[in-house]
């Protein structure tokens, strides 16, 4: 069953130095009140007429959580609010870099308030955090790989927000990656899956950054069609296990060819709002 942090009377350990280490503790939020009530990205524009089937989204999310639990991950759940239709995407409202949990400054008004719930929840459970305020930063644009933190400069994360992260993490190299503004977050077009491999949708990035990343990783190209169905937005849980959508067959075949165990879980109702497995998880502890 999902562990409830409110029942815990001691602080939860939090540390994260990669996107691919063994995931031990993660925060989610059920899509109980999920809807496309205000179009805030291109994916939502496509699905606005259909909107979200909350019952189906909740069922799919439960299957995702159960699969994480079956793989030895402690899953903690935030309380959903009927005033926050995007709350399922917990990665955006906070992110763990090194030993620090950062709270985002949301770049969209409809998501304002999500960060206050996370702050309250962490306080109640004796967990420290650092709030980033004044300039927009969202966790979907922030990615850590050992000594480097990548920060997407997008419609949701500003250059000033990048400076906030850089100031808070003087021991890390913070590398900006501007992305084409029609794409929501960095993790919608790029994702590090091992010390030597990364998924990428190159049309969204500039040649300068592609050249830099190609020297650090083997870049696995995602097609235009599978970018739209969140092909880069996989979730690595360590030991070469990775969550990916069943519909992204090309991505999944490439991962299996490289020796990954692909955990195919259908959250197709949730991705209608513009996020997938990585977006739906806020890692607190990776080993």
Tab-separated table of C-alpha atoms in Angstrom:
chain	number	residue	atom	x	y	z
A	1	UNK	CA	0.000	0.000	0.000
A	2	UNK	CA	1.057	3.613	-0.425
A	3	UNK	CA	2.875	4.959	2.632
A	4	UNK	CA	1.450	8.162	4.064
A	5	UNK	CA	4.092	10.585	5.329
A	6	UNK	CA	1.630	12.034	7.823
A	7	UNK	CA	1.911	8.776	9.734
A	8	UNK	CA	5.692	9.110	9.984
A	9	UNK	CA	7.146	10.751	13.095
A	10	UNK	CA	10.735	11.074	11.915
A	11	UNK	CA	12.356	12.916	9.044
A	12	UNK	CA	12.608	11.219	5.660
A	13	UNK	CA	16.124	10.948	4.275
A	14	UNK	CA	16.584	12.784	1.006
A	15	UNK	CA	19.496	12.731	-1.390
A	16	UNK	CA	19.697	12.496	-5.152
A	17	UNK	CA	22.755	12.780	-7.382
A	18	UNK	CA	21.480	11.272	-10.629
A	19	UNK	CA	18.423	10.436	-12.695
A	20	UNK	CA	19.304	6.737	-12.857
A	21	UNK	CA	20.441	5.603	-9.394
A	22	UNK	CA	18.330	3.123	-7.450
A	23	UNK	CA	15.100	4.909	-6.551
A	24	UNK	CA	14.140	4.277	-2.921
A	25	UNK	CA	11.660	7.017	-1.935
A	26	UNK	CA	9.349	9.073	-4.116
A	27	UNK	CA	6.432	11.516	-3.755
A	28	UNK	CA	3.329	11.316	-5.946
A	29	UNK	CA	-0.164	12.804	-5.953
A	30	UNK	CA	-3.239	10.959	-7.245
A	31	UNK	CA	-5.030	12.611	-10.208
A	32	UNK	CA	-8.279	12.776	-8.248
A	33	UNK	CA	-9.202	16.230	-9.561
A	34	UNK	CA	-7.279	16.175	-12.833
A	35	UNK	CA	-8.752	18.106	-15.757
A	36	UNK	CA	-7.817	20.406	-18.613
A	37	UNK	CA	-9.506	23.488	-17.206
A	38	UNK	CA	-7.118	26.007	-18.743
A	39	UNK	CA	-4.906	25.150	-21.733
A	40	UNK	CA	-1.293	25.712	-20.683
A	41	UNK	CA	0.654	23.572	-23.193
A	42	UNK	CA	0.472	22.184	-26.737
A	43	UNK	CA	-0.472	18.667	-25.618
A	44	UNK	CA	-3.481	19.949	-23.700
A	45	UNK	CA	-4.546	21.935	-26.756
A	46	UNK	CA	-4.695	18.673	-28.716
A	47	UNK	CA	-6.775	16.877	-26.061
A	48	UNK	CA	-8.884	19.782	-24.770
A	49	UNK	CA	-12.100	18.578	-26.388
A	50	UNK	CA	-11.747	15.029	-24.993
A	51	UNK	CA	-10.448	16.308	-21.648
A	52	UNK	CA	-9.429	13.872	-18.883
A	53	UNK	CA	-11.362	10.856	-17.656
A	54	UNK	CA	-10.519	11.210	-13.962
A	55	UNK	CA	-11.669	7.676	-13.140
A	56	UNK	CA	-9.423	6.139	-15.784
A	57	UNK	CA	-6.512	8.432	-14.908
A	58	UNK	CA	-6.806	7.433	-11.237
A	59	UNK	CA	-6.919	3.728	-12.119
A	60	UNK	CA	-3.815	4.044	-14.305
A	61	UNK	CA	-1.996	6.017	-11.611
A	62	UNK	CA	-2.768	3.330	-9.012
A	63	UNK	CA	-1.261	0.693	-11.316
A	64	UNK	CA	1.862	2.845	-11.698
A	65	UNK	CA	2.153	3.235	-7.909
A	66	UNK	CA	1.592	-0.481	-7.334
A	67	UNK	CA	4.339	-1.305	-9.826
A	68	UNK	CA	6.770	1.014	-8.034
A	69	UNK	CA	5.880	-0.594	-4.699
A	70	UNK	CA	6.419	-4.039	-6.214
A	71	UNK	CA	9.920	-2.890	-7.175
A	72	UNK	CA	10.817	-1.943	-3.602
A	73	UNK	CA	10.168	1.802	-3.784
A	74	UNK	CA	8.565	3.638	-0.858
A	75	UNK	CA	5.804	5.786	-2.351
A	76	UNK	CA	4.453	8.773	-0.423
A	77	UNK	CA	1.294	10.592	-1.485
A	78	UNK	CA	0.441	14.278	-1.260
A	79	UNK	CA	-3.181	15.201	-0.493
A	80	UNK	CA	-4.953	16.209	-3.719
A	81	UNK	CA	-6.795	19.534	-3.854
A	82	UNK	CA	-9.910	20.124	-5.951
A	83	UNK	CA	-8.499	23.573	-6.805
A	84	UNK	CA	-5.317	22.189	-8.400
A	85	UNK	CA	-5.991	20.151	-11.587
A	86	UNK	CA	-2.280	19.642	-12.457
A	87	UNK	CA	-1.139	18.383	-9.047
A	88	UNK	CA	-0.400	14.860	-10.328
A	89	UNK	CA	2.851	16.231	-11.802
A	90	UNK	CA	4.801	16.332	-8.541
A	91	UNK	CA	8.202	16.610	-10.245
A	92	UNK	CA	7.413	20.170	-11.281
A	93	UNK	CA	6.682	21.449	-7.773
A	94	UNK	CA	9.918	20.235	-6.229
A	95	UNK	CA	13.172	18.458	-6.974
A	96	UNK	CA	16.007	16.896	-4.999
A	97	UNK	CA	19.554	17.930	-5.897
A	98	UNK	CA	22.315	16.517	-3.741
A	99	UNK	CA	21.026	16.596	-0.162
A	100	UNK	CA	18.578	19.459	-0.713
A	101	UNK	CA	14.888	19.366	-1.581
A	102	UNK	CA	14.073	22.501	-3.555
A	103	UNK	CA	10.561	23.911	-3.826
A	104	UNK	CA	9.772	25.377	-7.225
A	105	UNK	CA	8.444	28.813	-8.060
A	106	UNK	CA	5.703	27.844	-10.506
A	107	UNK	CA	5.679	29.453	-13.932
A	108	UNK	CA	1.933	29.073	-14.525
A	109	UNK	CA	-0.793	30.685	-12.412
A	110	UNK	CA	-3.023	27.606	-12.540
A	111	UNK	CA	-0.327	25.665	-10.679
A	112	UNK	CA	0.263	28.245	-7.970
A	113	UNK	CA	-0.631	26.697	-4.621
A	114	UNK	CA	0.810	23.263	-5.324
A	115	UNK	CA	4.117	24.306	-3.783
A	116	UNK	CA	2.418	25.391	-0.539
A	117	UNK	CA	0.917	21.936	-0.085
A	118	UNK	CA	4.339	20.370	-0.574
A	119	UNK	CA	5.940	22.801	1.894
A	120	UNK	CA	3.323	22.071	4.558
A	121	UNK	CA	3.651	18.365	4.010
A	122	UNK	CA	7.428	18.421	4.363
A	123	UNK	CA	7.234	20.581	7.501
A	124	UNK	CA	4.761	18.186	9.117
A	125	UNK	CA	7.208	15.381	8.515
A	126	UNK	CA	10.329	17.143	9.783
A	127	UNK	CA	11.945	17.374	6.340
A	128	UNK	CA	13.959	20.460	5.455
A	129	UNK	CA	13.709	22.259	2.125
A	130	UNK	CA	14.883	25.333	0.246
A	131	UNK	CA	12.213	27.432	-1.473
A	132	UNK	CA	13.123	29.157	-4.729
A	133	UNK	CA	11.150	32.388	-5.011
A	134	UNK	CA	10.983	35.494	-7.156
A	135	UNK	CA	11.693	33.892	-10.530
A	136	UNK	CA	10.065	30.867	-12.153
A	137	UNK	CA	11.724	27.463	-11.854
A	138	UNK	CA	9.893	24.164	-12.404
A	139	UNK	CA	11.307	20.719	-11.700
A	140	UNK	CA	10.582	19.353	-15.164
A	141	UNK	CA	13.373	21.637	-16.357
A	142	UNK	CA	15.913	20.440	-13.765
A	143	UNK	CA	17.990	17.286	-14.191
A	144	UNK	CA	21.003	16.054	-12.199
A	145	UNK	CA	23.834	13.789	-13.328
A	146	UNK	CA	26.516	13.448	-10.655
A	147	UNK	CA	28.632	16.618	-10.937
A	148	UNK	CA	26.349	18.532	-13.289
A	149	UNK	CA	22.838	19.973	-13.099
A	150	UNK	CA	21.077	20.655	-16.382
A	151	UNK	CA	18.474	23.412	-16.345
A	152	UNK	CA	16.097	23.875	-19.253
A	153	UNK	CA	15.394	27.496	-20.148
A	154	UNK	CA	11.768	27.257	-21.200
A	155	UNK	CA	8.431	28.980	-20.910
A	156	UNK	CA	8.358	27.740	-17.287
A	157	UNK	CA	11.946	28.280	-16.132
A	158	UNK	CA	13.681	31.603	-16.590
A	159	UNK	CA	17.357	32.588	-16.816
A	160	UNK	CA	16.900	34.291	-13.445
A	161	UNK	CA	15.600	31.005	-12.027
A	162	UNK	CA	18.718	29.315	-13.382
A	163	UNK	CA	20.821	31.839	-11.462
A	164	UNK	CA	18.950	30.942	-8.260
A	165	UNK	CA	19.893	27.283	-8.673
A	166	UNK	CA	23.471	28.168	-9.539
A	167	UNK	CA	23.751	30.302	-6.405
A	168	UNK	CA	22.321	27.540	-4.223
A	169	UNK	CA	24.641	24.840	-5.618
A	170	UNK	CA	28.151	26.307	-5.899
A	171	UNK	CA	29.691	22.824	-5.791
A	172	UNK	CA	27.931	21.739	-9.012
A	173	UNK	CA	28.331	22.748	-12.639
A	174	UNK	CA	24.951	24.185	-13.645
A	175	UNK	CA	24.522	23.981	-17.421
A	176	UNK	CA	21.640	25.803	-19.156
A	177	UNK	CA	19.821	24.138	-22.049
A	178	UNK	CA	17.463	26.513	-23.878
A	179	UNK	CA	14.607	24.600	-25.502
A	180	UNK	CA	12.147	25.604	-28.199
A	181	UNK	CA	9.274	27.337	-26.403
A	182	UNK	CA	6.482	25.114	-27.725
A	183	UNK	CA	7.856	22.239	-25.619
A	184	UNK	CA	6.825	22.321	-21.988
A	185	UNK	CA	9.914	21.237	-20.043
A	186	UNK	CA	13.413	19.889	-20.620
A	187	UNK	CA	12.322	16.364	-19.657
A	188	UNK	CA	9.831	16.408	-22.543
A	189	UNK	CA	12.773	16.493	-24.988
A	190	UNK	CA	15.803	15.158	-23.054
A	191	UNK	CA	16.406	12.656	-20.256
A	192	UNK	CA	19.572	11.079	-18.847
A	193	UNK	CA	19.068	7.333	-18.315
A	194	UNK	CA	22.595	6.150	-17.427
A	195	UNK	CA	26.096	7.566	-16.969
A	196	UNK	CA	26.633	7.179	-20.713
A	197	UNK	CA	23.154	7.306	-22.342
A	198	UNK	CA	20.375	9.830	-22.794
A	199	UNK	CA	17.111	10.074	-24.709
A	200	UNK	CA	16.754	13.187	-26.846
A	201	UNK	CA	14.459	14.893	-29.329
A	202	UNK	CA	16.993	17.038	-31.173
A	203	UNK	CA	14.635	19.415	-33.068
A	204	UNK	CA	13.786	21.061	-29.727
A	205	UNK	CA	17.412	21.930	-28.889
A	206	UNK	CA	20.118	24.124	-30.372
A	207	UNK	CA	23.158	22.692	-32.148
A	208	UNK	CA	25.474	24.068	-29.460
A	209	UNK	CA	23.800	22.078	-26.671
A	210	UNK	CA	23.375	18.955	-28.829
A	211	UNK	CA	27.120	19.035	-29.527
A	212	UNK	CA	27.909	19.351	-25.834
A	213	UNK	CA	25.573	16.498	-24.837
A	214	UNK	CA	26.810	14.217	-27.628
A	215	UNK	CA	30.311	14.354	-26.122
A	216	UNK	CA	29.001	13.249	-22.733
A	217	UNK	CA	26.371	10.654	-23.754
A	218	UNK	CA	25.312	8.266	-26.461
A	219	UNK	CA	22.186	10.090	-27.612
A	220	UNK	CA	19.159	7.924	-28.367
A	221	UNK	CA	16.983	9.853	-30.810
A	222	UNK	CA	13.225	9.897	-30.189
A	223	UNK	CA	10.886	10.352	-33.161
A	224	UNK	CA	8.492	13.270	-33.520
A	225	UNK	CA	5.529	10.936	-32.956
A	226	UNK	CA	6.973	9.425	-29.783
A	227	UNK	CA	8.076	12.809	-28.467
A	228	UNK	CA	4.407	13.810	-28.586
A	229	UNK	CA	3.531	10.718	-26.523
A	230	UNK	CA	6.237	11.607	-23.981
A	231	UNK	CA	8.893	9.180	-25.262
A	232	UNK	CA	11.682	10.997	-23.396
A	233	UNK	CA	9.689	11.276	-20.155
A	234	UNK	CA	10.611	7.832	-18.857
A	235	UNK	CA	11.445	7.082	-15.217
A	236	UNK	CA	14.625	5.192	-14.364
A	237	UNK	CA	14.440	3.320	-11.044
A	238	UNK	CA	17.946	1.848	-11.039
A	239	UNK	CA	19.409	-1.551	-11.926
A	240	UNK	CA	18.630	-0.862	-15.604
A	241	UNK	CA	14.859	-0.824	-14.963
A	242	UNK	CA	12.865	1.930	-16.582
A	243	UNK	CA	9.179	2.912	-16.807
A	244	UNK	CA	7.951	3.691	-20.308
A	245	UNK	CA	4.596	3.888	-22.068
A	246	UNK	CA	3.523	0.839	-24.118
A	247	UNK	CA	2.692	3.076	-27.095
A	248	UNK	CA	6.325	4.209	-27.454
A	249	UNK	CA	7.427	0.991	-29.131
A	250	UNK	CA	10.485	2.448	-30.865
A	251	UNK	CA	11.879	3.899	-27.628
A	252	UNK	CA	11.149	0.655	-25.800
A	253	UNK	CA	12.858	-1.452	-28.477
A	254	UNK	CA	15.967	0.729	-28.320
A	255	UNK	CA	16.040	0.486	-24.529
A	256	UNK	CA	15.690	-3.308	-24.565
A	257	UNK	CA	18.420	-3.565	-27.196
A	258	UNK	CA	20.692	-1.756	-24.712
A	259	UNK	CA	19.873	-4.196	-21.933
A	260	UNK	CA	17.130	-2.335	-20.057
A	261	UNK	CA	14.147	-4.006	-18.441
A	262	UNK	CA	11.265	-1.865	-19.677
A	263	UNK	CA	8.325	-1.651	-17.280
A	264	UNK	CA	5.435	-0.867	-19.597
A	265	UNK	CA	2.562	0.773	-17.722
A	266	UNK	CA	-0.295	2.540	-19.489
A	267	UNK	CA	-0.831	6.091	-18.189
A	268	UNK	CA	-2.138	7.348	-21.531
A	269	UNK	CA	-4.975	9.293	-19.868
A	270	UNK	CA	-2.522	11.248	-17.721
A	271	UNK	CA	-0.222	12.203	-20.612
A	272	UNK	CA	-3.109	14.110	-22.197
A	273	UNK	CA	-2.174	16.928	-19.841
A	274	UNK	CA	1.449	17.019	-20.994
A	275	UNK	CA	3.471	14.792	-18.661
A	276	UNK	CA	4.380	11.162	-18.082
A	277	UNK	CA	6.303	9.014	-15.569
A	278	UNK	CA	9.105	11.449	-14.748
A	279	UNK	CA	6.641	14.306	-14.370
A	280	UNK	CA	4.483	12.241	-11.983
A	281	UNK	CA	7.290	11.541	-9.505
A	282	UNK	CA	9.366	13.620	-7.088
A	283	UNK	CA	12.309	11.460	-6.000
A	284	UNK	CA	13.446	12.053	-2.413
A	285	UNK	CA	16.067	9.327	-2.206
A	286	UNK	CA	18.186	7.619	-4.828
A	287	UNK	CA	21.156	5.412	-3.947
